[in-house]
Amino acid sequence: MSEPLKITILEGDETGQELLDQAVRVLDPEVTGLALELERFDLSLENRRATQNAVVHEAAVAMRASGFGIKAATITPEGADDVGSPNRILREEVDGKVIIRTGRRIPGVTPIAGVHYPISIVRMAIEDAYGAKQWREGSAGADDEVAYRTEHITRSTCRAVSEYAFRAARGMQARVYGGPKWTVSPVYEGMLKEEMDAAAQRHPDVSYEPVLIDATYAGLVGGAADEPLVVPALNRDGDCLSDLVLPMFGSIAGAESVLLGFDENYQTQVAMAEAPHGTAPALRGKDVANPMAMLLAAGAVLRNAAEREHPGAERASRAIYESVLEAIATGVKTPDLGGHAGTTEFTDAVIARIRTKIEVWSTLGS
């Protein structure tokens, strides 16, 4: 018997926690047949405040050790002296370099702008506008008050984003498309463009079309996605791009978000999956929120475990992905996708399909 797959579970707030609970149901060994060890950390706003973010640091240590994590959405308080978002701490302490979010067709849901092929946004997970030093000078509220921000990016992060983008494009048979505004900012944003060009030289078999960021937005809604695309991006550019691309396929809740940390050869060492959306407080306790992204996040973590050759992970991951999409294809949809199924009802339908697939595949010896 192989050792159980250890996954770090990062609990959160409001519907974020409710949807995480659904993902844990899908991961149950009695559903997937995969032995798991789940290590839980309470990252709710209340506990982050109570521990002064110590629990976030503890979770990061645990996730570096396990190599796998699933995170619920959490509340980010607005006060400057409050605990803030746990995301920056987690990303920095697990040495996460890349976040990938892939918009894909949702069966039975009409996409916007005629998109049919998957579009992956590969963005920096750290640096750039997030975590920048900020300050103001002059009298508060006066006409001459000036706000400043000092941003930075490192060559290693630019290289990780570019290299991963080309490797992902090869796996998807996609075109690497887009880029920063390197003409206006050849020193700062140009560093990412330099690494994109260098990665293109290392991967001559991958189609490459560098496009300025503003033209990238125009192209995504204007027909450039005539084949699968992978779009490398700076941190904030990628955040904005994914919030454009995912709804083009029907719902921001229709795809998972995965944070990746690498070794020196760009082999994944840490994979943390989550939903790309927030806590949706208006839906709390109503059992109507779409769990699709969180269920796919569970599948994504298992897919990364399969890439590291954990026995049974590939089969379980495939069962989750197929079951989520098949449930929607047969009309089991939450209200945001035009259906009437509740959160629990949708997950029940997915679990039933997973059980059937695992049973059939086991009978066939596959």
Short mmCIF file of C-alpha atoms in Angstrom, two decimals:
data_model
loop_
_atom_site.label_atom_id
_atom_site.label_comp_id
_atom_site.label_asym_id
_atom_site.label_seq_id
_atom_site.Cartn_x
_atom_site.Cartn_y
_atom_site.Cartn_z
CA MET A 1 0.00 0.00 0.00
CA SER A 2 1.27 3.46 -0.89
CA GLU A 3 1.44 6.23 1.68
CA PRO A 4 -1.67 8.46 1.86
CA LEU A 5 -1.45 11.65 -0.17
CA LYS A 6 -1.09 14.53 2.29
CA ILE A 7 -2.96 17.74 1.41
CA THR A 8 -2.94 20.94 3.43
CA ILE A 9 -6.50 22.31 3.79
CA LEU A 10 -6.71 26.08 4.32
CA GLU A 11 -10.12 26.98 5.71
CA GLY A 12 -11.70 30.38 5.11
CA ASP A 13 -14.73 32.59 5.46
CA GLU A 14 -18.42 32.70 4.53
CA THR A 15 -19.21 30.95 1.22
CA GLY A 16 -15.49 30.34 0.80
CA GLN A 17 -15.66 27.83 3.65
CA GLU A 18 -18.99 26.43 2.49
CA LEU A 19 -17.55 25.66 -0.95
CA LEU A 20 -14.35 24.22 0.55
CA ASP A 21 -16.54 21.80 2.52
CA GLN A 22 -18.02 20.61 -0.78
CA ALA A 23 -14.54 20.07 -2.25
CA VAL A 24 -13.55 17.99 0.78
CA ARG A 25 -16.68 15.86 0.25
CA VAL A 26 -15.50 15.12 -3.29
CA LEU A 27 -12.04 14.18 -2.02
CA ASP A 28 -13.41 11.62 0.45
CA PRO A 29 -11.50 8.32 -0.03
CA GLU A 30 -14.85 6.53 -0.13
CA VAL A 31 -15.65 8.58 -3.25
CA THR A 32 -12.34 8.58 -5.12
CA GLY A 33 -10.74 5.44 -3.71
CA LEU A 34 -7.63 7.51 -3.03
CA ALA A 35 -6.10 7.41 0.46
CA LEU A 36 -5.64 10.95 1.79
CA GLU A 37 -4.34 12.69 4.88
CA LEU A 38 -5.87 16.14 5.29
CA GLU A 39 -4.14 18.64 7.56
CA ARG A 40 -6.41 21.59 8.37
CA PHE A 41 -5.60 25.20 9.24
CA ASP A 42 -8.23 27.79 10.17
CA LEU A 43 -7.51 30.89 8.08
CA SER A 44 -10.81 32.59 8.90
CA LEU A 45 -10.56 36.31 9.57
CA GLU A 46 -11.42 35.71 13.22
CA ASN A 47 -8.56 33.25 13.72
CA ARG A 48 -6.07 35.30 11.70
CA ARG A 49 -6.81 38.22 13.98
CA ALA A 50 -6.63 36.05 17.10
CA THR A 51 -3.22 34.67 16.11
CA GLN A 52 -1.91 37.85 14.44
CA ASN A 53 -1.43 35.82 11.23
CA ALA A 54 0.66 33.17 12.99
CA VAL A 55 -1.74 30.53 11.65
CA VAL A 56 -1.02 31.67 8.09
CA HIS A 57 2.72 31.20 8.59
CA GLU A 58 2.08 27.76 10.12
CA ALA A 59 -0.08 26.80 7.14
CA ALA A 60 2.63 27.90 4.72
CA VAL A 61 5.21 25.72 6.49
CA ALA A 62 2.85 22.74 6.35
CA MET A 63 2.10 23.28 2.68
CA ARG A 64 5.78 23.46 1.78
CA ALA A 65 6.19 20.11 3.50
CA SER A 66 3.16 18.43 1.91
CA GLY A 67 3.58 20.07 -1.50
CA PHE A 68 -0.20 20.33 -1.96
CA GLY A 69 -2.87 22.68 -0.69
CA ILE A 70 -6.52 23.59 -1.22
CA LYS A 71 -7.56 27.02 0.00
CA ALA A 72 -10.97 28.53 0.71
CA ALA A 73 -11.70 32.15 -0.11
CA THR A 74 -10.98 34.47 2.81
CA ILE A 75 -12.06 37.96 3.84
CA THR A 76 -9.51 40.75 3.39
CA PRO A 77 -10.24 43.52 5.91
CA GLU A 78 -9.87 47.08 4.69
CA GLY A 79 -8.05 48.59 7.66
CA ALA A 80 -4.37 49.33 7.11
CA ASP A 81 -3.53 48.08 10.61
CA ASP A 82 -5.54 44.86 10.28
CA VAL A 83 -4.25 41.41 9.34
CA GLY A 84 -4.76 41.91 5.60
CA SER A 85 -4.96 39.09 3.07
CA PRO A 86 -3.26 35.76 3.77
CA ASN A 87 -2.52 35.32 0.07
CA ARG A 88 0.66 37.39 -0.01
CA ILE A 89 2.09 35.54 3.00
CA LEU A 90 1.28 32.14 1.55
CA ARG A 91 2.64 32.95 -1.91
CA GLU A 92 5.90 34.34 -0.58
CA GLU A 93 6.53 31.66 2.04
CA VAL A 94 5.94 28.70 -0.29
CA ASP A 95 8.01 30.49 -2.96
CA GLY A 96 5.06 30.55 -5.32
CA LYS A 97 6.02 32.13 -8.64
CA VAL A 98 3.09 31.49 -10.97
CA ILE A 99 -0.70 31.48 -10.83
CA ILE A 100 -2.52 29.77 -13.69
CA ARG A 101 -6.22 30.18 -14.40
CA THR A 102 -7.77 28.52 -17.44
CA GLY A 103 -11.05 29.56 -18.97
CA ARG A 104 -12.70 26.67 -20.80
CA ARG A 105 -16.04 25.88 -22.39
CA ILE A 106 -18.75 24.99 -19.88
CA PRO A 107 -21.17 22.48 -21.47
CA GLY A 108 -24.54 24.00 -22.24
CA VAL A 109 -23.36 27.55 -21.46
CA THR A 110 -22.99 30.01 -24.33
CA PRO A 111 -19.63 31.82 -24.17
CA ILE A 112 -19.15 35.52 -24.90
CA ALA A 113 -17.28 36.82 -27.96
CA GLY A 114 -17.53 33.45 -29.67
CA VAL A 115 -14.68 31.87 -27.72
CA HIS A 116 -14.47 28.09 -28.01
CA TYR A 117 -10.88 27.18 -27.20
CA PRO A 118 -9.32 27.27 -23.69
CA ILE A 119 -7.42 30.37 -22.62
CA SER A 120 -4.86 30.08 -19.80
CA ILE A 121 -3.64 33.18 -17.99
CA VAL A 122 -0.17 32.58 -16.51
CA ARG A 123 0.60 35.47 -14.16
CA MET A 124 3.20 36.36 -11.60
CA ALA A 125 2.11 35.29 -8.14
CA ILE A 126 4.31 37.85 -6.37
CA GLU A 127 6.01 41.21 -6.92
CA ASP A 128 4.83 43.95 -9.32
CA ALA A 129 1.97 46.16 -8.07
CA TYR A 130 1.10 43.86 -5.17
CA GLY A 131 3.35 44.35 -2.19
CA ALA A 132 4.75 47.59 -3.62
CA LYS A 133 5.95 50.29 -1.25
CA GLN A 134 3.43 53.15 -1.15
CA TRP A 135 3.41 56.58 0.43
CA ARG A 136 2.06 60.11 0.07
CA GLU A 137 3.70 63.48 0.39
CA GLY A 138 2.16 66.90 0.91
CA SER A 139 -0.85 68.04 2.90
CA ALA A 140 -3.67 65.50 3.00
CA GLY A 141 -6.45 66.51 0.62
CA ALA A 142 -4.50 69.39 -0.89
CA ASP A 143 -4.22 69.81 -4.64
CA ASP A 144 -0.49 69.23 -4.51
CA GLU A 145 -0.67 66.03 -2.45
CA VAL A 146 1.27 63.32 -4.30
CA ALA A 147 0.93 59.55 -4.05
CA TYR A 148 3.91 57.31 -4.86
CA ARG A 149 4.35 53.61 -5.37
CA THR A 150 7.60 51.72 -5.87
CA GLU A 151 7.16 48.39 -7.65
CA HIS A 152 9.69 45.73 -8.54
CA ILE A 153 9.94 42.47 -10.45
CA THR A 154 12.82 40.01 -10.45
CA ARG A 155 14.43 38.22 -13.34
CA SER A 156 13.73 34.85 -11.69
CA THR A 157 9.98 35.49 -11.51
CA CYS A 158 9.86 36.71 -15.12
CA ARG A 159 11.75 33.59 -16.17
CA ALA A 160 9.43 31.27 -14.21
CA VAL A 161 6.31 32.82 -15.75
CA SER A 162 7.75 32.63 -19.25
CA GLU A 163 9.11 29.10 -18.97
CA TYR A 164 5.92 27.75 -17.45
CA ALA A 165 3.82 29.51 -20.09
CA PHE A 166 5.70 27.80 -22.92
CA ARG A 167 5.60 24.39 -21.22
CA ALA A 168 1.87 24.78 -20.62
CA ALA A 169 1.35 25.84 -24.23
CA ARG A 170 3.12 22.73 -25.47
CA GLY A 171 0.88 20.54 -23.32
CA MET A 172 -2.26 22.34 -24.54
CA GLN A 173 -1.06 22.60 -28.15
CA ALA A 174 -1.61 26.31 -27.70
CA ARG A 175 -0.12 29.59 -28.86
CA VAL A 176 1.73 31.81 -26.38
CA TYR A 177 0.01 35.16 -26.87
CA GLY A 178 0.20 38.60 -25.30
CA GLY A 179 2.72 40.26 -23.04
CA PRO A 180 3.36 43.45 -21.07
CA LYS A 181 3.57 47.05 -22.34
CA TRP A 182 7.25 46.71 -23.18
CA THR A 183 7.33 49.67 -25.58
CA VAL A 184 6.33 52.17 -22.90
CA SER A 185 8.30 50.45 -20.12
CA PRO A 186 11.32 48.76 -21.73
CA VAL A 187 13.30 48.58 -18.48
CA TYR A 188 10.59 47.36 -16.09
CA GLU A 189 7.99 45.56 -18.19
CA GLY A 190 10.60 44.85 -20.82
CA MET A 191 12.20 42.33 -18.45
CA LEU A 192 9.22 40.01 -18.81
CA LYS A 193 9.29 40.46 -22.59
CA GLU A 194 13.01 39.56 -22.64
CA GLU A 195 12.28 36.33 -20.77
CA MET A 196 9.34 35.53 -23.04
CA ASP A 197 11.64 35.92 -26.06
CA ALA A 198 14.29 33.75 -24.40
CA ALA A 199 11.72 31.05 -23.62
CA ALA A 200 10.57 31.15 -27.24
CA GLN A 201 14.15 30.38 -28.27
CA ARG A 202 14.22 27.41 -25.89
CA HIS A 203 10.88 26.13 -27.19
CA PRO A 204 10.93 26.68 -30.98
CA ASP A 205 8.14 24.14 -31.44
CA VAL A 206 5.64 26.38 -29.58
CA SER A 207 3.80 29.06 -31.52
CA TYR A 208 4.60 32.53 -30.14
CA GLU A 209 2.84 35.85 -30.78
CA PRO A 210 3.96 38.65 -28.45
CA VAL A 211 1.33 41.40 -28.21
CA LEU A 212 1.21 44.54 -26.05
CA ILE A 213 -1.13 44.26 -23.07
CA ASP A 214 -3.75 46.69 -24.38
CA ALA A 215 -3.85 44.89 -27.73
CA THR A 216 -4.08 41.61 -25.81
CA TYR A 217 -7.35 42.70 -24.23
CA ALA A 218 -8.68 43.78 -27.61
CA GLY A 219 -7.57 40.53 -29.22
CA LEU A 220 -9.18 38.31 -26.59
CA VAL A 221 -12.62 39.80 -27.26
CA GLY A 222 -12.02 40.39 -30.96
CA GLY A 223 -11.28 36.93 -32.32
CA ALA A 224 -7.61 36.22 -31.52
CA ALA A 225 -8.64 33.12 -29.59
CA ASP A 226 -9.02 31.03 -32.73
CA GLU A 227 -6.96 28.29 -31.08
CA PRO A 228 -5.96 27.53 -27.47
CA LEU A 229 -4.01 30.43 -25.94
CA VAL A 230 -1.58 30.82 -23.05
CA VAL A 231 -1.10 34.42 -21.93
CA PRO A 232 1.94 35.25 -19.72
CA ALA A 233 1.44 38.40 -17.65
CA LEU A 234 2.67 40.64 -14.89
CA ASN A 235 0.95 40.22 -11.53
CA ARG A 236 -1.79 42.84 -11.76
CA ASP A 237 -2.20 42.49 -15.52
CA GLY A 238 -2.81 38.77 -15.03
CA ASP A 239 -5.26 39.38 -12.21
CA CYS A 240 -7.31 41.66 -14.46
CA LEU A 241 -6.98 39.38 -17.49
CA SER A 242 -8.30 36.34 -15.64
CA ASP A 243 -11.29 38.36 -14.40
CA LEU A 244 -12.02 39.12 -18.05
CA VAL A 245 -11.36 35.68 -19.52
CA LEU A 246 -13.22 33.46 -17.03
CA PRO A 247 -16.58 35.27 -17.37
CA MET A 248 -16.21 35.07 -21.16
CA PHE A 249 -16.89 31.34 -20.72
CA GLY A 250 -19.99 31.92 -18.60
CA SER A 251 -18.94 32.36 -14.97
CA ILE A 252 -15.89 33.32 -12.91
CA ALA A 253 -16.84 30.28 -10.83
CA GLY A 254 -16.23 28.03 -13.83
CA ALA A 255 -12.50 27.47 -13.41
CA GLU A 256 -9.91 26.81 -10.74
CA SER A 257 -6.89 28.93 -9.81
CA VAL A 258 -3.57 27.21 -9.05
CA LEU A 259 -0.50 28.69 -7.35
CA LEU A 260 2.73 26.94 -8.30
CA GLY A 261 6.19 26.92 -6.76
CA PHE A 262 9.13 25.35 -8.61
CA ASP A 263 12.61 23.95 -8.12
CA GLU A 264 15.60 25.17 -10.12
CA ASN A 265 14.49 23.07 -13.10
CA TYR A 266 10.94 24.46 -13.00
CA GLN A 267 9.50 21.22 -11.73
CA THR A 268 6.51 21.88 -9.47
CA GLN A 269 7.23 21.58 -5.76
CA VAL A 270 4.11 23.22 -4.33
CA ALA A 271 0.64 23.40 -5.87
CA MET A 272 -2.12 25.24 -4.04
CA ALA A 273 -5.54 25.32 -5.73
CA GLU A 274 -8.49 27.55 -4.95
CA ALA A 275 -11.47 29.25 -6.55
CA PRO A 276 -10.64 32.55 -8.28
CA HIS A 277 -13.66 34.31 -6.75
CA GLY A 278 -14.22 35.75 -3.30
CA THR A 279 -16.46 34.93 -0.35
CA ALA A 280 -19.79 36.19 -1.82
CA PRO A 281 -21.31 37.24 1.53
CA ALA A 282 -24.74 37.79 -0.04
CA LEU A 283 -24.95 34.05 -0.78
CA ARG A 284 -23.80 32.85 2.63
CA GLY A 285 -25.96 30.09 4.09
CA LYS A 286 -28.32 29.96 1.09
CA ASP A 287 -26.86 26.81 -0.51
CA VAL A 288 -26.94 28.40 -3.98
CA ALA A 289 -23.27 29.32 -4.59
CA ASN A 290 -21.60 27.56 -7.52
CA PRO A 291 -19.06 25.01 -6.17
CA MET A 292 -17.64 24.22 -9.61
CA ALA A 293 -14.36 26.11 -9.18
CA MET A 294 -13.65 24.54 -5.78
CA LEU A 295 -14.44 21.04 -7.04
CA LEU A 296 -12.11 21.62 -9.99
CA ALA A 297 -9.51 22.90 -7.53
CA ALA A 298 -9.64 19.51 -5.84
CA GLY A 299 -9.13 17.88 -9.23
CA ALA A 300 -6.23 20.21 -9.99
CA VAL A 301 -4.36 19.29 -6.81
CA LEU A 302 -4.75 15.60 -7.62
CA ARG A 303 -3.56 16.24 -11.19
CA ASN A 304 -0.40 17.82 -9.80
CA ALA A 305 0.01 14.83 -7.49
CA ALA A 306 -0.29 12.59 -10.55
CA GLU A 307 2.50 14.53 -12.25
CA ARG A 308 4.62 13.60 -9.22
CA GLU A 309 3.59 9.97 -9.77
CA HIS A 310 1.37 9.49 -6.73
CA PRO A 311 -0.53 6.23 -7.31
CA GLY A 312 -4.20 6.66 -8.14
CA ALA A 313 -4.10 10.45 -8.32
CA GLU A 314 -4.48 10.67 -12.08
CA ARG A 315 -7.59 8.48 -12.11
CA ALA A 316 -9.20 10.41 -9.26
CA SER A 317 -8.37 13.77 -10.85
CA ARG A 318 -9.81 12.73 -14.20
CA ALA A 319 -12.97 11.45 -12.52
CA ILE A 320 -13.50 14.80 -10.78
CA TYR A 321 -12.95 16.92 -13.90
CA GLU A 322 -15.17 14.75 -16.08
CA SER A 323 -17.92 14.46 -13.47
CA VAL A 324 -18.13 18.23 -12.90
CA LEU A 325 -18.46 18.95 -16.62
CA GLU A 326 -20.83 16.04 -17.23
CA ALA A 327 -23.13 17.16 -14.43
CA ILE A 328 -23.46 20.55 -16.10
CA ALA A 329 -23.87 18.97 -19.53
CA THR A 330 -26.88 17.00 -18.25
CA GLY A 331 -28.53 20.16 -16.92
CA VAL A 332 -27.44 20.16 -13.28
CA LYS A 333 -26.55 23.86 -12.97
CA THR A 334 -26.50 26.43 -10.21
CA PRO A 335 -28.44 29.70 -10.71
CA ASP A 336 -25.44 31.66 -12.00
CA LEU A 337 -25.34 29.27 -14.98
CA GLY A 338 -29.07 29.48 -15.60
CA GLY A 339 -30.05 26.42 -13.56
CA HIS A 340 -31.87 25.66 -10.33
CA ALA A 341 -29.54 23.27 -8.51
CA GLY A 342 -28.25 24.23 -5.10
CA THR A 343 -24.64 23.93 -3.94
CA THR A 344 -25.16 20.60 -2.18
CA GLU A 345 -27.34 19.20 -4.96
CA PHE A 346 -24.70 19.96 -7.57
CA THR A 347 -21.97 18.32 -5.48
CA ASP A 348 -24.19 15.29 -4.88
CA ALA A 349 -24.56 14.88 -8.64
CA VAL A 350 -20.80 15.13 -9.13
CA ILE A 351 -20.08 12.60 -6.36
CA ALA A 352 -22.53 10.09 -7.86
CA ARG A 353 -20.75 10.34 -11.21
CA ILE A 354 -17.30 10.00 -9.63
CA ARG A 355 -18.36 6.84 -7.81
CA THR A 356 -19.69 5.34 -11.03
CA LYS A 357 -16.56 6.20 -13.02
CA ILE A 358 -14.20 4.80 -10.40
CA GLU A 359 -16.26 1.61 -10.16
CA VAL A 360 -16.36 1.13 -13.95
CA TRP A 361 -12.68 1.92 -14.42
CA SER A 362 -11.76 -0.47 -11.60
CA THR A 363 -13.82 -3.21 -13.24
CA LEU A 364 -11.98 -2.59 -16.50
CA GLY A 365 -8.63 -2.55 -14.75
CA SER A 366 -7.93 1.03 -15.82
#
